[in-house]
Amino acid sequence: MLSGTHTHSGPAGYLQYLLFDITSLGFVHETLDAMVEGIFQSIKRAHESTVPGRVYVNSGELLEASINRSPTGYLNNPLEERLRYQHDTDKTMTLLRLEAQDGTPLGMVNWFAVHPTSMNNTNTLISGDNKGYASQLFEEAMNPAGSLPGQTNCGDVSPNTKGPRCIDTGLPCELASSTCDGRVQNCIASGPGKDMVESTKIIGTMQFDKAWDLYHNTASTVLSGPVQYVRQTIDMSNFTVYTENGTF
C-alpha cells in the first residue's frame, strides 16, 4: 500500500521545477538518489515480506490537534454547506489495522488532516514534522510493525493551535489578510508548545495516541471485497465561478 504525505522540512533539489531547487541552489543528484533508493527498498521489502492476513478499519474524532488557518475564508462557503459539519476542519482519523492470519501485528495506516508545519520556516534541518514523530512513536512501540500516518484533506488545516500572532507585538494578526500592520512577514502561527520542537512532539503525540487507541481498542471491522476508487479531473483553465450576484 502506498499513501502520500509530505513535510515542509524536507530536502530540496530533487525535481526539475524551479521552486524545489531554489533553496538548494540547484539540482542535487545525491538527494534524488537517496529518495529513489529509499522508496525502492521500502517497496521491495514490503513485497518480499507479504503474508496472508486481515485488514481492520476504524475511525474516530481527534480534537485540539488542528485549527483552520483561514477561518474567514471558510465563512465564504455557503451556509447550507457549513451546517453539514460540526467543525471548520475535518477532525476524523481513519485507521487500517494490518495483521497476519495468526494475529501477528504487521502495521497500520491512518489518515488525519493536518499540515506538517509544526516546524516553522526558521528550521534548517530535515524533519518529518508531526507526522514523522507520530510514525516514530508507533514504530518504537510496535517494533517491528510498520506505521504510515497518511494525509487527507489538509488544505487549510494547521497544527499551530495558538493561531497567528504578530511577532513584534504579540497581538493577533489581522484575520482577513494574515498581516501585521500591512506586512505578512510579521504574522507567524505557532503552538501549542513553547517552541516548534515541543509543538511538533505535542501534535505528533496526539496523533499517535489516537492511532494507538483506534488500533488496539476498537479496530474490529474487517475489510473485504474489491478495491474501489474515485478519480476526478477538472480543467481549471476552463472553469467558471459564479458569485451570488451572477458575475464571474
JSON list of C-alpha atoms in Angstrom, two decimals:
[
{"chain": "A", "resi": 1, "resn": "MET", "atom": "CA", "xyz": [0.00, 0.00, 0.00]},
{"chain": "A", "resi": 2, "resn": "LEU", "atom": "CA", "xyz": [1.26, 3.46, -0.93]},
{"chain": "A", "resi": 3, "resn": "SER", "atom": "CA", "xyz": [-0.11, 6.63, 0.64]},
{"chain": "A", "resi": 4, "resn": "GLY", "atom": "CA", "xyz": [1.01, 10.17, 0.11]},
{"chain": "A", "resi": 5, "resn": "THR", "atom": "CA", "xyz": [2.04, 12.60, 2.80]},
{"chain": "A", "resi": 6, "resn": "HIS", "atom": "CA", "xyz": [4.58, 15.40, 2.98]},
{"chain": "A", "resi": 7, "resn": "THR", "atom": "CA", "xyz": [6.73, 17.60, 5.18]},
{"chain": "A", "resi": 8, "resn": "HIS", "atom": "CA", "xyz": [7.67, 21.25, 4.86]},
{"chain": "A", "resi": 9, "resn": "SER", "atom": "CA", "xyz": [11.14, 20.47, 6.23]},
{"chain": "A", "resi": 10, "resn": "GLY", "atom": "CA", "xyz": [12.39, 18.11, 3.55]},
{"chain": "A", "resi": 11, "resn": "PRO", "atom": "CA", "xyz": [15.47, 18.25, 1.32]},
{"chain": "A", "resi": 12, "resn": "ALA", "atom": "CA", "xyz": [15.42, 20.28, -1.88]},
{"chain": "A", "resi": 13, "resn": "GLY", "atom": "CA", "xyz": [16.95, 19.83, -5.31]},
{"chain": "A", "resi": 14, "resn": "TYR", "atom": "CA", "xyz": [15.20, 16.62, -6.37]},
{"chain": "A", "resi": 15, "resn": "LEU", "atom": "CA", "xyz": [12.88, 17.92, -9.12]},
{"chain": "A", "resi": 16, "resn": "GLN", "atom": "CA", "xyz": [13.31, 19.87, -12.32]},
{"chain": "A", "resi": 17, "resn": "TYR", "atom": "CA", "xyz": [10.87, 22.54, -11.11]},
{"chain": "A", "resi": 18, "resn": "LEU", "atom": "CA", "xyz": [12.49, 25.79, -10.01]},
{"chain": "A", "resi": 19, "resn": "LEU", "atom": "CA", "xyz": [10.51, 26.04, -6.77]},
{"chain": "A", "resi": 20, "resn": "PHE", "atom": "CA", "xyz": [12.07, 22.83, -5.45]},
{"chain": "A", "resi": 21, "resn": "ASP", "atom": "CA", "xyz": [15.60, 23.85, -6.42]},
{"chain": "A", "resi": 22, "resn": "ILE", "atom": "CA", "xyz": [15.83, 27.42, -5.11]},
{"chain": "A", "resi": 23, "resn": "THR", "atom": "CA", "xyz": [16.86, 26.72, -1.52]},
{"chain": "A", "resi": 24, "resn": "SER", "atom": "CA", "xyz": [19.44, 24.13, -2.59]},
{"chain": "A", "resi": 25, "resn": "LEU", "atom": "CA", "xyz": [20.84, 26.46, -5.26]},
{"chain": "A", "resi": 26, "resn": "GLY", "atom": "CA", "xyz": [20.15, 23.91, -7.96]},
{"chain": "A", "resi": 27, "resn": "PHE", "atom": "CA", "xyz": [19.55, 20.23, -8.62]},
{"chain": "A", "resi": 28, "resn": "VAL", "atom": "CA", "xyz": [21.17, 17.83, -6.11]},
{"chain": "A", "resi": 29, "resn": "HIS", "atom": "CA", "xyz": [21.62, 14.35, -7.54]},
{"chain": "A", "resi": 30, "resn": "GLU", "atom": "CA", "xyz": [22.53, 12.86, -4.15]},
{"chain": "A", "resi": 31, "resn": "THR", "atom": "CA", "xyz": [19.13, 13.90, -2.79]},
{"chain": "A", "resi": 32, "resn": "LEU", "atom": "CA", "xyz": [17.27, 12.35, -5.70]},
{"chain": "A", "resi": 33, "resn": "ASP", "atom": "CA", "xyz": [19.29, 9.14, -5.49]},
{"chain": "A", "resi": 34, "resn": "ALA", "atom": "CA", "xyz": [18.66, 8.76, -1.76]},
{"chain": "A", "resi": 35, "resn": "MET", "atom": "CA", "xyz": [14.91, 9.29, -2.16]},
{"chain": "A", "resi": 36, "resn": "VAL", "atom": "CA", "xyz": [14.58, 6.91, -5.10]},
{"chain": "A", "resi": 37, "resn": "GLU", "atom": "CA", "xyz": [16.63, 4.23, -3.35]},
{"chain": "A", "resi": 38, "resn": "GLY", "atom": "CA", "xyz": [14.63, 4.61, -0.15]},
{"chain": "A", "resi": 39, "resn": "ILE", "atom": "CA", "xyz": [11.30, 4.29, -1.95]},
{"chain": "A", "resi": 40, "resn": "PHE", "atom": "CA", "xyz": [12.54, 1.32, -3.98]},
{"chain": "A", "resi": 41, "resn": "GLN", "atom": "CA", "xyz": [13.90, -0.55, -0.95]},
{"chain": "A", "resi": 42, "resn": "SER", "atom": "CA", "xyz": [10.69, 0.09, 1.01]},
{"chain": "A", "resi": 43, "resn": "ILE", "atom": "CA", "xyz": [8.54, -1.37, -1.76]},
{"chain": "A", "resi": 44, "resn": "LYS", "atom": "CA", "xyz": [10.94, -4.30, -2.24]},
{"chain": "A", "resi": 45, "resn": "ARG", "atom": "CA", "xyz": [10.99, -5.19, 1.46]},
{"chain": "A", "resi": 46, "resn": "ALA", "atom": "CA", "xyz": [7.22, -4.91, 1.71]},
{"chain": "A", "resi": 47, "resn": "HIS", "atom": "CA", "xyz": [6.75, -7.16, -1.31]},
{"chain": "A", "resi": 48, "resn": "GLU", "atom": "CA", "xyz": [9.21, -9.75, -0.03]},
{"chain": "A", "resi": 49, "resn": "SER", "atom": "CA", "xyz": [7.54, -9.91, 3.39]},
{"chain": "A", "resi": 50, "resn": "THR", "atom": "CA", "xyz": [3.92, -10.27, 2.26]},
{"chain": "A", "resi": 51, "resn": "VAL", "atom": "CA", "xyz": [1.85, -12.89, 4.08]},
{"chain": "A", "resi": 52, "resn": "PRO", "atom": "CA", "xyz": [-1.86, -13.75, 4.13]},
{"chain": "A", "resi": 53, "resn": "GLY", "atom": "CA", "xyz": [-3.66, -11.55, 6.59]},
{"chain": "A", "resi": 54, "resn": "ARG", "atom": "CA", "xyz": [-6.60, -9.37, 7.51]},
{"chain": "A", "resi": 55, "resn": "VAL", "atom": "CA", "xyz": [-7.30, -5.64, 7.39]},
{"chain": "A", "resi": 56, "resn": "TYR", "atom": "CA", "xyz": [-9.47, -3.96, 10.01]},
{"chain": "A", "resi": 57, "resn": "VAL", "atom": "CA", "xyz": [-10.82, -0.43, 9.73]},
{"chain": "A", "resi": 58, "resn": "ASN", "atom": "CA", "xyz": [-11.78, 2.08, 12.38]},
{"chain": "A", "resi": 59, "resn": "SER", "atom": "CA", "xyz": [-12.27, 5.82, 12.73]},
{"chain": "A", "resi": 60, "resn": "GLY", "atom": "CA", "xyz": [-12.64, 8.37, 15.49]},
{"chain": "A", "resi": 61, "resn": "GLU", "atom": "CA", "xyz": [-12.52, 12.06, 16.25]},
{"chain": "A", "resi": 62, "resn": "LEU", "atom": "CA", "xyz": [-9.28, 13.82, 17.21]},
{"chain": "A", "resi": 63, "resn": "LEU", "atom": "CA", "xyz": [-9.79, 17.29, 18.66]},
{"chain": "A", "resi": 64, "resn": "GLU", "atom": "CA", "xyz": [-7.35, 20.08, 19.61]},
{"chain": "A", "resi": 65, "resn": "ALA", "atom": "CA", "xyz": [-4.66, 18.88, 17.19]},
{"chain": "A", "resi": 66, "resn": "SER", "atom": "CA", "xyz": [-5.58, 21.30, 14.40]},
{"chain": "A", "resi": 67, "resn": "ILE", "atom": "CA", "xyz": [-7.24, 24.61, 13.57]},
{"chain": "A", "resi": 68, "resn": "ASN", "atom": "CA", "xyz": [-8.47, 26.28, 10.40]},
{"chain": "A", "resi": 69, "resn": "ARG", "atom": "CA", "xyz": [-5.75, 28.71, 9.33]},
{"chain": "A", "resi": 70, "resn": "SER", "atom": "CA", "xyz": [-8.24, 30.67, 7.23]},
{"chain": "A", "resi": 71, "resn": "PRO", "atom": "CA", "xyz": [-11.46, 30.86, 9.27]},
{"chain": "A", "resi": 72, "resn": "THR", "atom": "CA", "xyz": [-12.66, 33.99, 7.48]},
{"chain": "A", "resi": 73, "resn": "GLY", "atom": "CA", "xyz": [-12.19, 32.24, 4.15]},
{"chain": "A", "resi": 74, "resn": "TYR", "atom": "CA", "xyz": [-14.16, 29.24, 5.40]},
{"chain": "A", "resi": 75, "resn": "LEU", "atom": "CA", "xyz": [-17.08, 31.53, 6.20]},
{"chain": "A", "resi": 76, "resn": "ASN", "atom": "CA", "xyz": [-17.35, 32.31, 2.49]},
{"chain": "A", "resi": 77, "resn": "ASN", "atom": "CA", "xyz": [-18.69, 28.80, 1.96]},
{"chain": "A", "resi": 78, "resn": "PRO", "atom": "CA", "xyz": [-22.49, 28.61, 1.64]},
{"chain": "A", "resi": 79, "resn": "LEU", "atom": "CA", "xyz": [-24.29, 28.40, 4.97]},
{"chain": "A", "resi": 80, "resn": "GLU", "atom": "CA", "xyz": [-26.10, 25.22, 3.98]},
{"chain": "A", "resi": 81, "resn": "GLU", "atom": "CA", "xyz": [-22.74, 23.57, 3.36]},
{"chain": "A", "resi": 82, "resn": "ARG", "atom": "CA", "xyz": [-21.23, 24.74, 6.65]},
{"chain": "A", "resi": 83, "resn": "LEU", "atom": "CA", "xyz": [-24.25, 23.47, 8.56]},
{"chain": "A", "resi": 84, "resn": "ARG", "atom": "CA", "xyz": [-23.42, 19.94, 7.42]},
{"chain": "A", "resi": 85, "resn": "TYR", "atom": "CA", "xyz": [-20.31, 19.90, 9.63]},
{"chain": "A", "resi": 86, "resn": "GLN", "atom": "CA", "xyz": [-19.69, 20.38, 13.33]},
{"chain": "A", "resi": 87, "resn": "HIS", "atom": "CA", "xyz": [-16.20, 21.84, 12.83]},
{"chain": "A", "resi": 88, "resn": "ASP", "atom": "CA", "xyz": [-14.48, 24.05, 10.27]},
{"chain": "A", "resi": 89, "resn": "THR", "atom": "CA", "xyz": [-11.82, 21.36, 9.66]},
{"chain": "A", "resi": 90, "resn": "ASP", "atom": "CA", "xyz": [-12.07, 17.59, 9.33]},
{"chain": "A", "resi": 91, "resn": "LYS", "atom": "CA", "xyz": [-11.39, 16.04, 12.76]},
{"chain": "A", "resi": 92, "resn": "THR", "atom": "CA", "xyz": [-11.81, 12.39, 11.76]},
{"chain": "A", "resi": 93, "resn": "MET", "atom": "CA", "xyz": [-8.91, 9.95, 11.85]},
{"chain": "A", "resi": 94, "resn": "THR", "atom": "CA", "xyz": [-9.40, 6.78, 9.80]},
{"chain": "A", "resi": 95, "resn": "LEU", "atom": "CA", "xyz": [-7.13, 3.81, 10.52]},
{"chain": "A", "resi": 96, "resn": "LEU", "atom": "CA", "xyz": [-6.38, 0.45, 8.95]},
{"chain": "A", "resi": 97, "resn": "ARG", "atom": "CA", "xyz": [-5.00, -2.27, 11.21]},
{"chain": "A", "resi": 98, "resn": "LEU", "atom": "CA", "xyz": [-2.95, -4.87, 9.34]},
{"chain": "A", "resi": 99, "resn": "GLU", "atom": "CA", "xyz": [-2.27, -8.26, 10.86]},
{"chain": "A", "resi": 100, "resn": "ALA", "atom": "CA", "xyz": [-1.28, -11.75, 9.73]},
{"chain": "A", "resi": 101, "resn": "GLN", "atom": "CA", "xyz": [-3.76, -14.60, 9.84]},
{"chain": "A", "resi": 102, "resn": "ASP", "atom": "CA", "xyz": [-2.23, -15.81, 13.11]},
{"chain": "A", "resi": 103, "resn": "GLY", "atom": "CA", "xyz": [-2.81, -12.38, 14.68]},
{"chain": "A", "resi": 104, "resn": "THR", "atom": "CA", "xyz": [0.77, -11.12, 14.38]},
{"chain": "A", "resi": 105, "resn": "PRO", "atom": "CA", "xyz": [0.72, -7.30, 14.04]},
{"chain": "A", "resi": 106, "resn": "LEU", "atom": "CA", "xyz": [2.04, -6.13, 10.68]},
{"chain": "A", "resi": 107, "resn": "GLY", "atom": "CA", "xyz": [1.42, -2.42, 10.97]},
{"chain": "A", "resi": 108, "resn": "MET", "atom": "CA", "xyz": [-1.11, 0.31, 10.47]},
{"chain": "A", "resi": 109, "resn": "VAL", "atom": "CA", "xyz": [-2.02, 3.11, 8.10]},
{"chain": "A", "resi": 110, "resn": "ASN", "atom": "CA", "xyz": [-4.03, 6.10, 9.26]},
{"chain": "A", "resi": 111, "resn": "TRP", "atom": "CA", "xyz": [-5.26, 9.29, 7.67]},
{"chain": "A", "resi": 112, "resn": "PHE", "atom": "CA", "xyz": [-5.72, 12.56, 9.52]},
{"chain": "A", "resi": 113, "resn": "ALA", "atom": "CA", "xyz": [-5.91, 16.06, 8.08]},
{"chain": "A", "resi": 114, "resn": "VAL", "atom": "CA", "xyz": [-3.22, 18.37, 9.45]},
{"chain": "A", "resi": 115, "resn": "HIS", "atom": "CA", "xyz": [-0.30, 20.07, 7.75]},
{"chain": "A", "resi": 116, "resn": "PRO", "atom": "CA", "xyz": [3.21, 19.04, 8.84]},
{"chain": "A", "resi": 117, "resn": "THR", "atom": "CA", "xyz": [4.12, 22.65, 9.63]},
{"chain": "A", "resi": 118, "resn": "SER", "atom": "CA", "xyz": [4.78, 22.46, 13.35]},
{"chain": "A", "resi": 119, "resn": "MET", "atom": "CA", "xyz": [8.41, 23.12, 12.39]},
{"chain": "A", "resi": 120, "resn": "ASN", "atom": "CA", "xyz": [8.36, 26.67, 11.04]},
{"chain": "A", "resi": 121, "resn": "ASN", "atom": "CA", "xyz": [10.39, 28.37, 8.33]},
{"chain": "A", "resi": 122, "resn": "THR", "atom": "CA", "xyz": [13.29, 29.15, 10.68]},
{"chain": "A", "resi": 123, "resn": "ASN", "atom": "CA", "xyz": [14.13, 25.43, 10.80]},
{"chain": "A", "resi": 124, "resn": "THR", "atom": "CA", "xyz": [17.20, 24.47, 8.75]},
{"chain": "A", "resi": 125, "resn": "LEU", "atom": "CA", "xyz": [17.18, 20.71, 9.43]},
{"chain": "A", "resi": 126, "resn": "ILE", "atom": "CA", "xyz": [15.37, 17.87, 7.67]},
{"chain": "A", "resi": 127, "resn": "SER", "atom": "CA", "xyz": [12.36, 16.81, 9.72]},
{"chain": "A", "resi": 128, "resn": "GLY", "atom": "CA", "xyz": [9.36, 14.53, 9.33]},
{"chain": "A", "resi": 129, "resn": "ASP", "atom": "CA", "xyz": [7.47, 17.08, 11.45]},
{"chain": "A", "resi": 130, "resn": "ASN", "atom": "CA", "xyz": [4.43, 15.98, 13.46]},
{"chain": "A", "resi": 131, "resn": "LYS", "atom": "CA", "xyz": [3.54, 13.14, 11.06]},
{"chain": "A", "resi": 132, "resn": "GLY", "atom": "CA", "xyz": [7.07, 11.76, 11.23]},
{"chain": "A", "resi": 133, "resn": "TYR", "atom": "CA", "xyz": [7.10, 11.96, 15.02]},
{"chain": "A", "resi": 134, "resn": "ALA", "atom": "CA", "xyz": [3.78, 10.11, 15.23]},
{"chain": "A", "resi": 135, "resn": "SER", "atom": "CA", "xyz": [5.18, 7.39, 12.98]},
{"chain": "A", "resi": 136, "resn": "GLN", "atom": "CA", "xyz": [8.35, 7.13, 15.06]},
{"chain": "A", "resi": 137, "resn": "LEU", "atom": "CA", "xyz": [6.38, 6.72, 18.29]},
{"chain": "A", "resi": 138, "resn": "PHE", "atom": "CA", "xyz": [4.17, 4.00, 16.83]},
{"chain": "A", "resi": 139, "resn": "GLU", "atom": "CA", "xyz": [7.03, 2.01, 15.33]},
{"chain": "A", "resi": 140, "resn": "GLU", "atom": "CA", "xyz": [9.03, 2.21, 18.56]},
{"chain": "A", "resi": 141, "resn": "ALA", "atom": "CA", "xyz": [6.02, 0.93, 20.50]},
{"chain": "A", "resi": 142, "resn": "MET", "atom": "CA", "xyz": [5.08, -1.80, 17.99]},
{"chain": "A", "resi": 143, "resn": "ASN", "atom": "CA", "xyz": [8.51, -2.86, 16.69]},
{"chain": "A", "resi": 144, "resn": "PRO", "atom": "CA", "xyz": [8.81, -4.41, 14.13]},
{"chain": "A", "resi": 145, "resn": "ALA", "atom": "CA", "xyz": [5.32, -3.44, 12.90]},
{"chain": "A", "resi": 146, "resn": "GLY", "atom": "CA", "xyz": [5.31, -0.52, 10.46]},
{"chain": "A", "resi": 147, "resn": "SER", "atom": "CA", "xyz": [3.44, 2.76, 10.63]},
{"chain": "A", "resi": 148, "resn": "LEU", "atom": "CA", "xyz": [2.24, 5.18, 7.97]},
{"chain": "A", "resi": 149, "resn": "PRO", "atom": "CA", "xyz": [0.46, 8.33, 9.18]},
{"chain": "A", "resi": 150, "resn": "GLY", "atom": "CA", "xyz": [-1.06, 9.49, 5.91]},
{"chain": "A", "resi": 151, "resn": "GLN", "atom": "CA", "xyz": [-2.59, 12.78, 4.85]},
{"chain": "A", "resi": 152, "resn": "THR", "atom": "CA", "xyz": [-6.11, 13.68, 3.81]},
{"chain": "A", "resi": 153, "resn": "ASN", "atom": "CA", "xyz": [-7.94, 16.96, 3.15]},
{"chain": "A", "resi": 154, "resn": "CYS", "atom": "CA", "xyz": [-5.43, 19.22, 4.89]},
{"chain": "A", "resi": 155, "resn": "GLY", "atom": "CA", "xyz": [-5.86, 22.32, 2.70]},
{"chain": "A", "resi": 156, "resn": "ASP", "atom": "CA", "xyz": [-6.30, 24.97, 5.41]},
{"chain": "A", "resi": 157, "resn": "VAL", "atom": "CA", "xyz": [-5.64, 22.73, 8.41]},
{"chain": "A", "resi": 158, "resn": "SER", "atom": "CA", "xyz": [-2.82, 23.97, 10.63]},
{"chain": "A", "resi": 159, "resn": "PRO", "atom": "CA", "xyz": [-1.19, 22.28, 13.65]},
{"chain": "A", "resi": 160, "resn": "ASN", "atom": "CA", "xyz": [-0.29, 25.70, 15.08]},
{"chain": "A", "resi": 161, "resn": "THR", "atom": "CA", "xyz": [-3.18, 25.79, 17.51]},
{"chain": "A", "resi": 162, "resn": "LYS", "atom": "CA", "xyz": [-2.24, 29.06, 19.21]},
{"chain": "A", "resi": 163, "resn": "GLY", "atom": "CA", "xyz": [-3.06, 30.73, 15.92]},
{"chain": "A", "resi": 164, "resn": "PRO", "atom": "CA", "xyz": [-1.26, 33.52, 14.06]},
{"chain": "A", "resi": 165, "resn": "ARG", "atom": "CA", "xyz": [0.24, 36.40, 16.05]},
{"chain": "A", "resi": 166, "resn": "CYS", "atom": "CA", "xyz": [2.40, 39.40, 15.28]},
{"chain": "A", "resi": 167, "resn": "ILE", "atom": "CA", "xyz": [5.95, 38.59, 16.31]},
{"chain": "A", "resi": 168, "resn": "ASP", "atom": "CA", "xyz": [6.71, 42.25, 17.04]},
{"chain": "A", "resi": 169, "resn": "THR", "atom": "CA", "xyz": [3.71, 42.98, 19.29]},
{"chain": "A", "resi": 170, "resn": "GLY", "atom": "CA", "xyz": [2.35, 39.60, 20.35]},
{"chain": "A", "resi": 171, "resn": "LEU", "atom": "CA", "xyz": [-1.13, 40.64, 19.24]},
{"chain": "A", "resi": 172, "resn": "PRO", "atom": "CA", "xyz": [-3.31, 38.51, 16.94]},
{"chain": "A", "resi": 173, "resn": "CYS", "atom": "CA", "xyz": [-2.77, 39.07, 13.22]},
{"chain": "A", "resi": 174, "resn": "GLU", "atom": "CA", "xyz": [-5.38, 40.72, 11.05]},
{"chain": "A", "resi": 175, "resn": "LEU", "atom": "CA", "xyz": [-7.51, 37.68, 10.28]},
{"chain": "A", "resi": 176, "resn": "ALA", "atom": "CA", "xyz": [-8.74, 38.60, 6.82]},
{"chain": "A", "resi": 177, "resn": "SER", "atom": "CA", "xyz": [-5.27, 39.36, 5.43]},
{"chain": "A", "resi": 178, "resn": "SER", "atom": "CA", "xyz": [-2.91, 37.47, 7.80]},
{"chain": "A", "resi": 179, "resn": "THR", "atom": "CA", "xyz": [-0.85, 40.63, 8.20]},
{"chain": "A", "resi": 180, "resn": "CYS", "atom": "CA", "xyz": [0.59, 42.79, 10.96]},
{"chain": "A", "resi": 181, "resn": "ASP", "atom": "CA", "xyz": [0.45, 46.48, 10.14]},
{"chain": "A", "resi": 182, "resn": "GLY", "atom": "CA", "xyz": [0.09, 45.50, 6.50]},
{"chain": "A", "resi": 183, "resn": "ARG", "atom": "CA", "xyz": [3.05, 43.09, 6.45]},
{"chain": "A", "resi": 184, "resn": "VAL", "atom": "CA", "xyz": [2.75, 39.32, 6.14]},
{"chain": "A", "resi": 185, "resn": "GLN", "atom": "CA", "xyz": [6.34, 38.75, 7.29]},
{"chain": "A", "resi": 186, "resn": "ASN", "atom": "CA", "xyz": [5.50, 39.53, 10.92]},
{"chain": "A", "resi": 187, "resn": "CYS", "atom": "CA", "xyz": [2.47, 37.23, 11.10]},
{"chain": "A", "resi": 188, "resn": "ILE", "atom": "CA", "xyz": [3.57, 33.81, 12.37]},
{"chain": "A", "resi": 189, "resn": "ALA", "atom": "CA", "xyz": [1.40, 30.98, 13.70]},
{"chain": "A", "resi": 190, "resn": "SER", "atom": "CA", "xyz": [2.68, 28.75, 16.49]},
{"chain": "A", "resi": 191, "resn": "GLY", "atom": "CA", "xyz": [1.70, 26.39, 19.23]},
{"chain": "A", "resi": 192, "resn": "PRO", "atom": "CA", "xyz": [0.69, 24.51, 21.18]},
{"chain": "A", "resi": 193, "resn": "GLY", "atom": "CA", "xyz": [4.21, 24.21, 22.67]},
{"chain": "A", "resi": 194, "resn": "LYS", "atom": "CA", "xyz": [6.71, 26.79, 23.82]},
{"chain": "A", "resi": 195, "resn": "ASP", "atom": "CA", "xyz": [8.73, 26.32, 20.61]},
{"chain": "A", "resi": 196, "resn": "MET", "atom": "CA", "xyz": [8.45, 24.48, 17.31]},
{"chain": "A", "resi": 197, "resn": "VAL", "atom": "CA", "xyz": [10.19, 21.32, 18.53]},
{"chain": "A", "resi": 198, "resn": "GLU", "atom": "CA", "xyz": [7.86, 20.94, 21.50]},
{"chain": "A", "resi": 199, "resn": "SER", "atom": "CA", "xyz": [4.86, 21.73, 19.28]},
{"chain": "A", "resi": 200, "resn": "THR", "atom": "CA", "xyz": [5.95, 19.02, 16.84]},
{"chain": "A", "resi": 201, "resn": "LYS", "atom": "CA", "xyz": [6.12, 16.49, 19.66]},
{"chain": "A", "resi": 202, "resn": "ILE", "atom": "CA", "xyz": [2.74, 17.51, 21.10]},
{"chain": "A", "resi": 203, "resn": "ILE", "atom": "CA", "xyz": [0.83, 17.33, 17.81]},
{"chain": "A", "resi": 204, "resn": "GLY", "atom": "CA", "xyz": [2.66, 14.14, 16.82]},
{"chain": "A", "resi": 205, "resn": "THR", "atom": "CA", "xyz": [1.92, 12.54, 20.17]},
{"chain": "A", "resi": 206, "resn": "MET", "atom": "CA", "xyz": [-1.77, 13.41, 19.89]},
{"chain": "A", "resi": 207, "resn": "GLN", "atom": "CA", "xyz": [-1.93, 11.64, 16.53]},
{"chain": "A", "resi": 208, "resn": "PHE", "atom": "CA", "xyz": [-0.03, 8.66, 17.93]},
{"chain": "A", "resi": 209, "resn": "ASP", "atom": "CA", "xyz": [-2.32, 8.41, 20.98]},
{"chain": "A", "resi": 210, "resn": "LYS", "atom": "CA", "xyz": [-5.44, 8.45, 18.81]},
{"chain": "A", "resi": 211, "resn": "ALA", "atom": "CA", "xyz": [-4.00, 5.92, 16.38]},
{"chain": "A", "resi": 212, "resn": "TRP", "atom": "CA", "xyz": [-2.96, 3.68, 19.28]},
{"chain": "A", "resi": 213, "resn": "ASP", "atom": "CA", "xyz": [-6.49, 3.78, 20.68]},
{"chain": "A", "resi": 214, "resn": "LEU", "atom": "CA", "xyz": [-8.10, 3.04, 17.32]},
{"chain": "A", "resi": 215, "resn": "TYR", "atom": "CA", "xyz": [-5.62, 0.25, 16.61]},
{"chain": "A", "resi": 216, "resn": "HIS", "atom": "CA", "xyz": [-5.82, -1.60, 19.91]},
{"chain": "A", "resi": 217, "resn": "ASN", "atom": "CA", "xyz": [-9.26, -0.93, 21.31]},
{"chain": "A", "resi": 218, "resn": "THR", "atom": "CA", "xyz": [-11.85, -0.66, 18.59]},
{"chain": "A", "resi": 219, "resn": "ALA", "atom": "CA", "xyz": [-10.43, -1.70, 15.19]},
{"chain": "A", "resi": 220, "resn": "SER", "atom": "CA", "xyz": [-12.70, -4.71, 14.77]},
{"chain": "A", "resi": 221, "resn": "THR", "atom": "CA", "xyz": [-14.47, -4.22, 11.42]},
{"chain": "A", "resi": 222, "resn": "VAL", "atom": "CA", "xyz": [-12.86, -6.48, 8.81]},
{"chain": "A", "resi": 223, "resn": "LEU", "atom": "CA", "xyz": [-12.45, -5.08, 5.30]},
{"chain": "A", "resi": 224, "resn": "SER", "atom": "CA", "xyz": [-13.39, -7.40, 2.47]},
{"chain": "A", "resi": 225, "resn": "GLY", "atom": "CA", "xyz": [-14.40, -7.30, -1.16]},
{"chain": "A", "resi": 226, "resn": "PRO", "atom": "CA", "xyz": [-12.94, -5.47, -4.17]},
{"chain": "A", "resi": 227, "resn": "VAL", "atom": "CA", "xyz": [-10.94, -2.24, -4.08]},
{"chain": "A", "resi": 228, "resn": "GLN", "atom": "CA", "xyz": [-12.83, 0.77, -5.43]},
{"chain": "A", "resi": 229, "resn": "TYR", "atom": "CA", "xyz": [-11.58, 4.19, -6.39]},
{"chain": "A", "resi": 230, "resn": "VAL", "atom": "CA", "xyz": [-12.85, 7.62, -7.39]},
{"chain": "A", "resi": 231, "resn": "ARG", "atom": "CA", "xyz": [-10.98, 9.89, -9.79]},
{"chain": "A", "resi": 232, "resn": "GLN", "atom": "CA", "xyz": [-11.94, 13.34, -11.00]},
{"chain": "A", "resi": 233, "resn": "THR", "atom": "CA", "xyz": [-10.15, 15.64, -13.41]},
{"chain": "A", "resi": 234, "resn": "ILE", "atom": "CA", "xyz": [-11.04, 19.33, -13.67]},
{"chain": "A", "resi": 235, "resn": "ASP", "atom": "CA", "xyz": [-9.67, 21.73, -16.26]},
{"chain": "A", "resi": 236, "resn": "MET", "atom": "CA", "xyz": [-9.29, 24.79, -14.03]},
{"chain": "A", "resi": 237, "resn": "SER", "atom": "CA", "xyz": [-8.31, 26.95, -17.02]},
{"chain": "A", "resi": 238, "resn": "ASN", "atom": "CA", "xyz": [-11.84, 26.45, -18.36]},
{"chain": "A", "resi": 239, "resn": "PHE", "atom": "CA", "xyz": [-13.75, 26.52, -15.06]},
{"chain": "A", "resi": 240, "resn": "THR", "atom": "CA", "xyz": [-16.34, 29.24, -14.50]},
{"chain": "A", "resi": 241, "resn": "VAL", "atom": "CA", "xyz": [-17.06, 30.50, -10.97]},
{"chain": "A", "resi": 242, "resn": "TYR", "atom": "CA", "xyz": [-20.29, 32.40, -10.37]},
{"chain": "A", "resi": 243, "resn": "THR", "atom": "CA", "xyz": [-20.77, 34.81, -7.48]},
{"chain": "A", "resi": 244, "resn": "GLU", "atom": "CA", "xyz": [-24.01, 35.48, -5.63]},
{"chain": "A", "resi": 245, "resn": "ASN", "atom": "CA", "xyz": [-24.90, 38.38, -7.93]},
{"chain": "A", "resi": 246, "resn": "GLY", "atom": "CA", "xyz": [-24.32, 36.27, -11.03]},
{"chain": "A", "resi": 247, "resn": "THR", "atom": "CA", "xyz": [-20.98, 37.72, -12.11]},
{"chain": "A", "resi": 248, "resn": "PHE", "atom": "CA", "xyz": [-17.81, 35.73, -12.62]}
]
